Amino acid sequence: MDYPTQIEKWSVFEFSCGGRTDANPFTDFDITACFESGSEKKTVSGFYDGDGIYKVRFMPSFEEEYAFRVSGSFCDEVFEGRFTVTPPTGGNHGPVRVCNTFYFAYADETPYYPVGTTCYVWNLQNDERIAQTLDSLKKSPFNKIRFCIFPKHYDYNLGEPRSYPYQGTPMDSTVLTKENFWDYGAETPGNNWDFTRFQAEHFRHIEYCIGELLKIGIEADLILFHPYDRWGFSRMTAEENERYLRYVTARFSAYRNVWWALANEYDILKNKSIDDWERYAEIITESDPYGHLRSIHNCIGFYDHTRPWVTHCSIQRQDLYRTAEYTNEWRERFKKPIVLDEIAYEGNIQHAWGNISARELVRRFWEAACRGGYGGHGETYFDENDILWWSHGGVLKGESPQRIAFLRMIMEQTPGNGLRPKAMAWDEVCAVPAEEDKAEQTGYHLFYYSFMCPSFRDYWFDDVNEYSVEVIDTWNMTVENVGTFKGRFRVKLPGREFMAVRVRRKG
């Protein structure tokens, strides 16, 4: 057997040893472990990792000495051991949790402002592009990325992935062209998979990607199901889906940066009912001993985000023009954090979801932030080799990421855990600190004027206190201190789009 005797709090403890390989190790044998310290006790399921090796993973939550006991039908022996958990170092703040209804914080209470991007199958590209993507992410403002476990079949995604999640063979894709693209689907003959035998290397590689994201402080928002499929993975049986979900939770749950996105566009997976989704959510919830964040993403109709298992709303726009503008309404409706994972992408492809300007994407991010939610980025610039960031990763080409970085800086300067909308004038969006006491103590107000072009604005808060005022150009990324004011006062503005005004009480 092999395991470490010392690890950091919220890191991955891994026990591994040899076991039975007769019959089918993925279905016919089990492995479980009980971990116990002075402050916690958890029983977790392990998994078969191929090549005769079984593993159990665990994420400790306390800086204590732990004892563990591993048993199961995988082996006649029972294994016991101990290890010590040391304090977290560097950027290790623990897993992200929901905080104060609408917001997020790490386990150590450090505020977390999700600034996400989408790269659906960056993890299934070649080594060179994966390294390129990780380098781009390291230089970007993004601290969350959505991506799939299963490969994806869609426009600009007609190639084969680097690996498959099951042992077997795929259909012959040499007959696939852009002209006959939509003739192929999940029911196309030619796939030959054994859905009782996982391809362990596929999952080891995803673990590598999760681990590399962890090193640079990025949350891995794992999409468990999606409809864009020619291999048959979207049409597995309920039993096969349950086996898959238990396998991925056993493998990935111990990584502190994992989130569970039950589906991308759940409502166009026609072979799954709401009862199915509820059952799959139940499996994820009971199989993940750490309570990682959970969501489900729509195409047209929203899922019922008030369901107890849903920790936050993962939203795709329903209106061609308005999305972030509905954030206030969705906050009140669902009483959960609003994450606009898909508000259309900066790009120039033919699809309306992938051809808005950088200015418009940045505007939507600001609207979402000032209305108490969080925007999501994507980039879909046409490429003659069909290498689009939104699916493949690689190199970012657009103008929005640096402006989103600027917004993230502004958000992280907010007193407390986040922003909430405040009703002020009818023709402006205003945000204040989420916590009432922080708002009262600081007098912090952030006004956003979007596509409007005022040359000045008049303000009044009270006749007693002095207020420091800054004019923020959200596109040119400048912050100008324009002075201190008292009572009723006027702030001159440049008469152009995308301006904001930040006000803070002095003293």
Coordinates of C-alpha atoms in Angstrom, one line a residue:
M1 CA 0.0 0.0 0.0
D2 CA 1.1 3.6 -0.6
Y3 CA 0.0 6.8 1.1
P4 CA 1.5 10.1 2.5
T5 CA 2.1 10.5 6.2
Q6 CA 1.6 14.3 6.0
I7 CA -0.5 16.6 3.8
E8 CA -1.9 20.1 4.0
K9 CA -5.4 20.9 5.1
W10 CA -7.9 20.8 2.1
S11 CA -5.3 18.9 0.0
V12 CA -5.8 15.4 -1.5
F13 CA -4.8 12.4 0.6
E14 CA -4.5 9.3 -1.7
F15 CA -4.3 5.7 -0.6
S16 CA -3.5 3.1 -3.2
C17 CA -2.8 -0.6 -3.3
G18 CA -3.2 -3.6 -5.5
G19 CA -6.3 -5.7 -5.6
R20 CA -8.4 -8.2 -7.5
T21 CA -8.4 -8.1 -11.3
D22 CA -10.5 -11.1 -12.0
A23 CA -14.1 -10.5 -13.2
N24 CA -14.8 -6.8 -13.8
P25 CA -13.0 -4.6 -11.2
F26 CA -15.2 -1.6 -12.1
T27 CA -18.4 -3.3 -11.2
D28 CA -17.7 -6.5 -9.2
F29 CA -15.6 -5.2 -6.3
D30 CA -15.8 -2.3 -3.9
I31 CA -13.4 -0.3 -1.8
T32 CA -14.3 2.1 1.0
A33 CA -12.4 3.9 3.8
C34 CA -13.2 5.5 7.1
F35 CA -11.2 8.6 8.1
E36 CA -11.4 10.0 11.6
S37 CA -9.8 12.8 13.6
G38 CA -10.8 14.6 16.7
S39 CA -13.1 16.9 14.7
E40 CA -14.5 14.8 11.8
K41 CA -15.4 11.4 10.7
K42 CA -16.1 10.5 7.1
T43 CA -16.6 7.3 5.1
V44 CA -15.7 7.6 1.4
S45 CA -15.9 5.3 -1.6
G46 CA -12.8 4.5 -3.6
F47 CA -12.4 3.4 -7.2
Y48 CA -10.5 1.1 -9.5
D49 CA -7.8 3.0 -11.4
G50 CA -6.8 0.3 -13.8
D51 CA -3.6 -1.8 -14.0
G52 CA -4.6 -3.7 -10.8
I53 CA -4.6 -0.6 -8.6
Y54 CA -7.4 0.6 -6.3
K55 CA -7.5 4.0 -4.8
V56 CA -9.3 6.0 -2.1
R57 CA -9.0 9.8 -1.9
F58 CA -9.9 12.1 1.0
M59 CA -9.8 15.9 1.7
P60 CA -9.2 16.7 5.4
S61 CA -10.8 19.7 6.9
F62 CA -8.9 20.0 10.1
E63 CA -5.2 20.4 11.1
E64 CA -5.2 17.2 13.2
E65 CA -3.9 13.7 13.2
Y66 CA -6.1 11.3 11.2
A67 CA -6.5 7.6 11.4
F68 CA -8.0 5.6 8.5
R69 CA -9.2 2.1 7.7
V70 CA -9.6 0.7 4.2
S71 CA -11.7 -2.4 3.4
G72 CA -13.8 -3.9 0.7
S73 CA -14.2 -6.9 -1.5
F74 CA -11.3 -5.7 -3.7
C75 CA -9.0 -7.5 -1.3
D76 CA -9.0 -9.9 1.6
E77 CA -6.9 -7.6 3.8
V78 CA -7.9 -4.6 5.8
F79 CA -5.5 -1.6 5.8
E80 CA -5.0 0.9 8.5
G81 CA -2.8 3.9 8.9
R82 CA -2.4 7.4 10.2
F83 CA -1.3 10.8 8.8
T84 CA -0.9 14.3 10.0
V85 CA -2.6 17.4 8.5
T86 CA -0.6 20.6 8.5
P87 CA -1.8 24.2 8.0
P88 CA -2.7 25.4 4.5
T89 CA -0.1 27.4 2.6
G90 CA 0.0 29.8 -0.3
G91 CA -3.3 30.2 -2.1
N92 CA -4.9 27.3 -0.3
H93 CA -8.1 28.8 1.1
G94 CA -10.2 25.6 0.9
P95 CA -13.2 24.8 -1.2
V96 CA -15.6 27.6 -2.3
R97 CA -19.0 27.7 -0.4
V98 CA -22.1 29.8 -0.7
C99 CA -22.0 32.8 1.7
N100 CA -24.8 35.0 2.9
T101 CA -27.4 33.6 0.4
F102 CA -26.2 35.4 -2.7
Y103 CA -22.4 35.3 -2.5
F104 CA -19.4 33.0 -2.3
A105 CA -16.4 32.6 0.1
Y106 CA -13.7 30.0 0.5
A107 CA -13.8 27.7 3.5
D108 CA -11.4 30.0 5.4
E109 CA -13.9 32.9 4.8
T110 CA -11.8 34.7 2.2
P111 CA -14.4 36.3 -0.2
Y112 CA -14.5 34.6 -3.6
Y113 CA -15.8 36.5 -6.7
P114 CA -16.4 34.1 -9.5
V115 CA -15.0 35.4 -12.8
G116 CA -15.6 32.5 -15.1
T117 CA -14.8 31.4 -18.7
T118 CA -16.0 28.5 -20.8
C119 CA -13.7 26.1 -22.7
Y120 CA -15.8 23.0 -23.1
V121 CA -13.2 20.4 -24.2
W122 CA -9.9 22.2 -23.7
N123 CA -8.9 19.2 -21.5
L124 CA -9.4 16.8 -24.4
Q125 CA -6.9 18.5 -26.8
N126 CA -3.3 17.6 -27.4
D127 CA -0.6 18.4 -24.8
E128 CA 0.7 21.5 -26.6
R129 CA -2.7 23.1 -26.7
I130 CA -3.5 22.2 -23.1
A131 CA -0.2 23.8 -22.0
Q132 CA -1.1 26.8 -24.1
T133 CA -4.5 27.1 -22.5
L134 CA -3.1 26.8 -19.0
D135 CA -0.6 29.6 -19.8
S136 CA -3.4 31.8 -21.1
L137 CA -5.5 31.1 -18.0
K138 CA -2.5 32.0 -15.8
K139 CA -2.3 35.4 -17.4
S140 CA -6.1 36.0 -17.4
P141 CA -8.5 37.2 -14.8
F142 CA -10.5 34.0 -14.7
N143 CA -10.8 32.0 -11.5
K144 CA -13.3 29.5 -12.7
I145 CA -13.6 27.4 -15.9
R146 CA -16.5 25.3 -17.2
F147 CA -15.5 22.1 -19.1
C148 CA -16.8 18.7 -20.0
I149 CA -15.9 15.2 -18.9
F150 CA -17.4 13.7 -22.1
P151 CA -16.2 14.9 -25.6
K152 CA -18.4 17.3 -27.6
H153 CA -19.8 17.1 -31.1
Y154 CA -20.9 20.5 -32.5
D155 CA -19.9 23.2 -35.1
Y156 CA -16.1 23.6 -35.0
N157 CA -15.9 20.4 -33.0
L158 CA -15.9 17.6 -35.5
G159 CA -12.6 16.0 -34.5
E160 CA -12.0 13.1 -32.2
P161 CA -10.9 13.8 -28.5
R162 CA -7.6 12.7 -27.2
S163 CA -9.3 9.9 -25.2
Y164 CA -12.7 8.4 -24.4
P165 CA -14.3 7.7 -21.0
Y166 CA -15.1 4.0 -21.8
Q167 CA -13.2 1.1 -23.2
G168 CA -14.2 0.3 -26.7
T169 CA -14.2 2.0 -30.1
P170 CA -16.0 5.0 -31.7
M171 CA -17.8 5.3 -35.0
D172 CA -15.7 6.0 -38.0
S173 CA -15.6 9.8 -38.1
T174 CA -13.8 10.0 -41.5
V175 CA -17.3 10.2 -43.1
L176 CA -18.2 13.2 -41.0
T177 CA -18.2 16.6 -42.7
K178 CA -19.7 20.0 -42.1
E179 CA -22.3 19.3 -44.7
N180 CA -23.6 16.1 -43.1
F181 CA -22.9 17.2 -39.5
W182 CA -26.5 17.2 -38.3
D183 CA -27.1 13.8 -39.8
Y184 CA -25.0 12.3 -37.0
G185 CA -26.1 12.0 -33.5
A186 CA -26.2 9.9 -30.4
E187 CA -28.0 7.1 -32.2
T188 CA -25.6 6.8 -35.1
P189 CA -24.4 3.2 -35.4
G190 CA -20.7 2.4 -35.2
N191 CA -19.9 3.1 -31.6
N192 CA -18.9 0.1 -29.6
W193 CA -18.4 0.9 -25.9
D194 CA -18.4 -1.2 -22.9
F195 CA -20.3 1.0 -20.4
T196 CA -19.2 -1.2 -17.5
R197 CA -15.5 -0.5 -18.0
F198 CA -14.1 3.0 -17.7
Q199 CA -11.0 4.1 -19.5
A200 CA -8.9 5.0 -16.5
E201 CA -6.4 7.0 -18.5
H202 CA -9.2 9.4 -19.6
F203 CA -10.0 10.2 -16.0
R204 CA -6.4 10.4 -14.9
H205 CA -5.9 13.0 -17.5
I206 CA -8.8 15.1 -16.3
E207 CA -7.4 14.8 -12.8
Y208 CA -4.1 16.2 -14.2
C209 CA -6.1 19.2 -15.6
I210 CA -8.0 19.7 -12.4
G211 CA -4.6 19.7 -10.5
E212 CA -3.0 22.1 -12.9
L213 CA -6.0 24.5 -12.5
L214 CA -5.6 24.2 -8.7
K215 CA -2.0 25.3 -8.9
I216 CA -3.1 28.6 -10.5
G217 CA -6.1 29.2 -8.3
I218 CA -8.9 28.3 -10.8
E219 CA -12.1 26.4 -9.9
A220 CA -12.9 23.4 -12.1
D221 CA -16.7 23.6 -13.0
L222 CA -17.1 20.1 -14.3
I223 CA -20.0 19.5 -16.7
L224 CA -21.3 16.0 -16.1
F225 CA -23.7 15.6 -19.0
H226 CA -24.4 17.5 -22.2
P227 CA -26.4 16.9 -25.4
Y228 CA -23.8 17.5 -28.1
D229 CA -22.8 13.9 -28.7
R230 CA -22.2 11.4 -31.6
W231 CA -20.6 8.7 -29.4
G232 CA -23.7 7.7 -27.4
F233 CA -22.6 9.0 -23.9
S234 CA -25.7 11.2 -23.7
R235 CA -28.0 8.2 -24.1
M236 CA -26.6 5.8 -21.6
T237 CA -29.2 4.0 -19.4
A238 CA -30.1 5.2 -15.9
E239 CA -28.0 2.4 -14.4
E240 CA -25.0 3.4 -16.6
N241 CA -25.4 7.0 -15.6
E242 CA -25.5 6.2 -11.9
R243 CA -22.3 4.1 -12.2
Y244 CA -20.6 7.0 -14.1
L245 CA -21.7 9.5 -11.4
R246 CA -20.4 7.4 -8.6
Y247 CA -17.1 6.9 -10.3
V248 CA -16.5 10.5 -11.0
T249 CA -17.4 11.6 -7.5
A250 CA -15.1 8.9 -6.0
R251 CA -12.3 10.2 -8.3
F252 CA -12.7 14.0 -8.2
S253 CA -14.5 14.9 -4.9
A254 CA -11.3 15.2 -2.9
Y255 CA -10.0 18.1 -5.1
R256 CA -11.0 21.3 -3.3
N257 CA -11.5 23.3 -6.6
V258 CA -14.2 21.0 -8.0
W259 CA -17.7 22.2 -8.8
W260 CA -20.5 19.9 -10.2
A261 CA -22.4 21.2 -13.2
L262 CA -25.0 18.5 -13.5
A263 CA -25.6 19.4 -17.1
N264 CA -25.0 21.9 -19.9
E265 CA -28.4 22.7 -21.5
Y266 CA -30.2 20.0 -19.6
D267 CA -33.5 20.8 -21.3
I268 CA -32.4 19.5 -24.7
L269 CA -31.3 16.1 -23.4
K270 CA -34.6 14.7 -24.4
N271 CA -34.1 11.2 -23.0
K272 CA -33.8 12.5 -19.4
S273 CA -36.8 13.6 -17.4
I274 CA -36.9 15.9 -14.4
D275 CA -37.2 12.8 -12.2
D276 CA -34.0 11.6 -13.8
W277 CA -32.2 14.9 -13.1
E278 CA -33.4 14.8 -9.5
R279 CA -32.1 11.3 -9.1
Y280 CA -28.8 12.1 -10.5
A281 CA -28.5 15.2 -8.3
E282 CA -29.3 12.9 -5.3
I283 CA -26.5 10.6 -6.3
I284 CA -24.0 13.5 -6.6
T285 CA -25.1 14.9 -3.2
E286 CA -24.9 11.6 -1.4
S287 CA -21.6 10.5 -3.1
D288 CA -19.7 13.8 -2.5
P289 CA -18.8 13.9 1.2
Y290 CA -17.6 17.5 1.0
G291 CA -20.7 19.2 -0.4
H292 CA -19.1 20.9 -3.4
L293 CA -21.1 23.5 -5.3
R294 CA -23.8 22.1 -7.5
S295 CA -25.7 23.6 -10.5
I296 CA -27.6 22.8 -13.7
H297 CA -27.5 24.9 -16.8
N298 CA -30.4 25.6 -19.2
C299 CA -30.7 26.1 -22.9
I300 CA -34.3 27.6 -23.1
G301 CA -36.2 26.9 -19.9
F302 CA -34.8 27.3 -16.5
Y303 CA -34.5 24.4 -14.1
D304 CA -36.2 24.9 -10.8
H305 CA -33.2 26.5 -9.0
T306 CA -35.1 26.6 -5.8
R307 CA -34.5 22.8 -5.4
P308 CA -32.5 22.2 -2.2
W309 CA -29.7 20.4 -4.0
V310 CA -29.0 23.4 -6.3
T311 CA -26.4 25.6 -4.5
H312 CA -26.3 28.4 -7.1
C313 CA -28.0 29.4 -10.4
S314 CA -26.0 28.6 -13.6
I315 CA -27.8 30.6 -16.2
Q316 CA -27.8 30.9 -20.0
R317 CA -29.7 33.9 -21.4
Q318 CA -33.2 33.4 -22.5
D319 CA -33.6 36.8 -24.3
L320 CA -31.7 37.8 -27.4
Y321 CA -30.8 41.2 -26.0
R322 CA -31.3 41.2 -22.2
T323 CA -29.6 38.9 -19.8
A324 CA -27.7 40.6 -17.0
E325 CA -30.5 43.1 -16.7
Y326 CA -32.6 40.3 -15.2
T327 CA -30.2 39.6 -12.4
N328 CA -32.2 41.5 -9.7
E329 CA -35.3 39.5 -10.6
W330 CA -33.5 36.2 -10.5
R331 CA -32.0 37.0 -7.1
E332 CA -35.4 37.6 -5.7
R333 CA -36.9 34.6 -7.4
F334 CA -34.3 32.0 -6.5
K335 CA -32.6 33.4 -3.4
K336 CA -29.3 32.0 -4.4
P337 CA -26.1 33.3 -6.1
I338 CA -26.7 34.2 -9.7
V339 CA -23.9 33.1 -12.0
L340 CA -24.5 34.1 -15.7
D341 CA -22.3 31.3 -17.2
E342 CA -23.5 32.1 -20.7
I343 CA -24.5 35.6 -21.6
A344 CA -23.2 35.3 -25.2
Y345 CA -19.6 35.2 -26.2
E346 CA -17.2 37.8 -27.6
G347 CA -16.6 36.7 -31.2
N348 CA -17.6 36.8 -34.9
I349 CA -19.0 33.4 -35.8
Q350 CA -22.4 33.0 -37.5
H351 CA -24.3 32.1 -34.3
A352 CA -25.9 35.0 -32.3
W353 CA -24.6 33.5 -29.1
G354 CA -21.0 33.8 -30.4
N355 CA -20.8 37.2 -32.1
I356 CA -21.2 40.0 -29.6
S357 CA -18.5 42.7 -29.3
A358 CA -16.0 42.9 -26.4
R359 CA -17.6 46.1 -25.4
E360 CA -21.0 44.4 -25.1
L361 CA -19.6 41.5 -23.1
V362 CA -17.9 43.8 -20.7
R363 CA -21.1 45.8 -20.3
R364 CA -23.0 42.7 -19.4
F365 CA -20.3 41.8 -16.8
W366 CA -20.7 45.2 -15.2
E367 CA -24.5 45.0 -15.3
A368 CA -24.4 41.6 -13.6
A369 CA -21.9 42.8 -10.9
C370 CA -23.8 45.9 -10.0
R371 CA -27.0 43.9 -9.8
G372 CA -25.5 41.5 -7.4
G373 CA -24.6 38.6 -9.7
Y374 CA -21.6 37.3 -11.6
G375 CA -20.9 37.3 -15.4
G376 CA -19.4 34.6 -17.5
H377 CA -16.9 34.9 -20.3
G378 CA -16.5 33.1 -23.6
E379 CA -14.6 33.8 -26.9
T380 CA -15.6 32.6 -30.3
Y381 CA -13.5 34.3 -33.0
F382 CA -13.5 32.4 -36.3
D383 CA -10.4 30.4 -37.0
E384 CA -9.5 28.7 -40.2
N385 CA -8.4 25.7 -38.2
D386 CA -11.6 25.7 -36.1
I387 CA -9.6 26.4 -32.9
L388 CA -12.0 28.5 -30.8
W389 CA -11.3 29.4 -27.1
W390 CA -14.9 28.5 -26.2
S391 CA -14.3 24.9 -26.9
H392 CA -10.6 24.2 -27.5
G393 CA -8.8 26.8 -25.4
G394 CA -5.4 27.9 -26.7
V395 CA -4.8 31.6 -26.9
L396 CA -7.2 34.4 -26.1
K397 CA -7.6 36.9 -28.9
G398 CA -10.3 39.2 -27.6
E399 CA -10.3 42.6 -25.9
S400 CA -12.6 41.7 -23.0
P401 CA -10.3 39.7 -20.6
Q402 CA -8.2 42.6 -19.6
R403 CA -11.4 44.7 -19.0
I404 CA -12.9 41.9 -17.0
A405 CA -9.6 41.8 -14.9
F406 CA -10.2 45.5 -14.2
L407 CA -13.8 44.8 -13.0
R408 CA -12.5 41.9 -10.9
M409 CA -10.1 44.4 -9.2
I410 CA -13.0 46.8 -8.5
M411 CA -15.2 43.9 -7.2
E412 CA -12.4 42.7 -4.8
Q413 CA -12.1 46.3 -3.4
T414 CA -15.7 46.1 -2.2
P415 CA -16.1 46.1 1.6
G416 CA -17.4 42.6 2.7
N417 CA -18.3 39.7 0.5
G418 CA -19.9 41.3 -2.5
L419 CA -22.3 43.8 -4.1
R420 CA -26.1 44.1 -3.9
P421 CA -28.4 46.2 -6.0
K422 CA -29.8 49.4 -4.4
A423 CA -32.8 51.3 -5.9
M424 CA -31.7 54.9 -6.5
A425 CA -32.6 56.9 -9.6
W426 CA -34.6 55.1 -12.3
D427 CA -32.0 55.7 -15.0
E428 CA -28.9 54.2 -13.3
V429 CA -27.8 51.0 -11.8
C430 CA -26.4 51.3 -8.3
A431 CA -24.7 48.7 -6.0
V432 CA -23.7 48.8 -2.4
P433 CA -21.9 46.3 -0.1
A434 CA -23.8 43.2 0.5
E435 CA -23.7 43.5 4.3
E436 CA -25.9 46.2 5.7
D437 CA -23.3 47.2 8.3
K438 CA -20.6 47.5 5.7
A439 CA -22.8 49.7 3.6
E440 CA -23.7 51.9 6.5
Q441 CA -20.1 52.2 7.8
T442 CA -18.5 53.0 4.4
G443 CA -21.2 54.9 2.5
Y444 CA -19.9 52.9 -0.5
H445 CA -22.0 53.3 -3.7
L446 CA -21.0 52.1 -7.2
F447 CA -23.1 53.6 -10.0
Y448 CA -22.9 52.2 -13.5
Y449 CA -24.2 54.0 -16.6
S450 CA -23.9 51.3 -19.2
F451 CA -24.6 52.4 -22.8
M452 CA -25.8 55.9 -21.6
C453 CA -23.6 58.9 -22.1
P454 CA -24.3 61.5 -19.4
S455 CA -22.1 64.6 -19.3
F456 CA -22.8 65.0 -15.5
R457 CA -24.8 63.5 -12.7
D458 CA -26.2 65.1 -9.5
Y459 CA -25.9 63.3 -6.2
W460 CA -27.1 63.7 -2.6
F461 CA -26.6 61.3 0.3
D462 CA -26.9 63.6 3.4
D463 CA -25.9 67.1 4.5
V464 CA -23.4 66.0 7.2
N465 CA -20.7 63.7 5.7
E466 CA -18.0 64.2 3.1
Y467 CA -17.8 61.8 0.2
S468 CA -14.8 60.9 -1.9
V469 CA -15.8 60.5 -5.5
E470 CA -14.0 58.6 -8.4
V471 CA -15.0 58.4 -12.0
I472 CA -14.3 55.0 -13.5
D473 CA -13.9 54.4 -17.3
T474 CA -14.7 50.7 -17.5
W475 CA -13.5 50.3 -21.0
N476 CA -10.3 52.4 -20.8
M477 CA -9.7 51.0 -17.3
T478 CA -9.0 54.2 -15.5
V479 CA -10.0 55.5 -12.1
E480 CA -9.9 59.3 -11.6
N481 CA -10.4 60.8 -8.2
V482 CA -12.5 63.9 -8.9
G483 CA -12.6 65.3 -5.3
T484 CA -14.5 65.4 -2.0
F485 CA -18.1 66.6 -1.8
K486 CA -20.7 67.3 0.8
G487 CA -24.5 67.8 0.6
R488 CA -25.8 68.1 -3.0
F489 CA -23.1 67.9 -5.6
R490 CA -22.5 67.5 -9.3
V491 CA -20.0 65.2 -10.9
K492 CA -18.8 65.9 -14.4
L493 CA -18.6 63.0 -16.8
P494 CA -17.1 62.6 -20.3
G495 CA -20.4 62.0 -22.1
R496 CA -19.5 58.6 -23.4
E497 CA -20.6 55.0 -22.8
F498 CA -19.5 52.6 -20.1
M499 CA -18.7 55.0 -17.3
A500 CA -19.1 54.3 -13.6
V501 CA -18.9 56.5 -10.4
R502 CA -17.7 55.2 -7.1
V503 CA -18.6 57.1 -3.9
R504 CA -17.1 56.4 -0.5
R505 CA -17.7 58.3 2.8
K506 CA -14.6 59.9 4.2
G507 CA -13.5 59.4 7.8

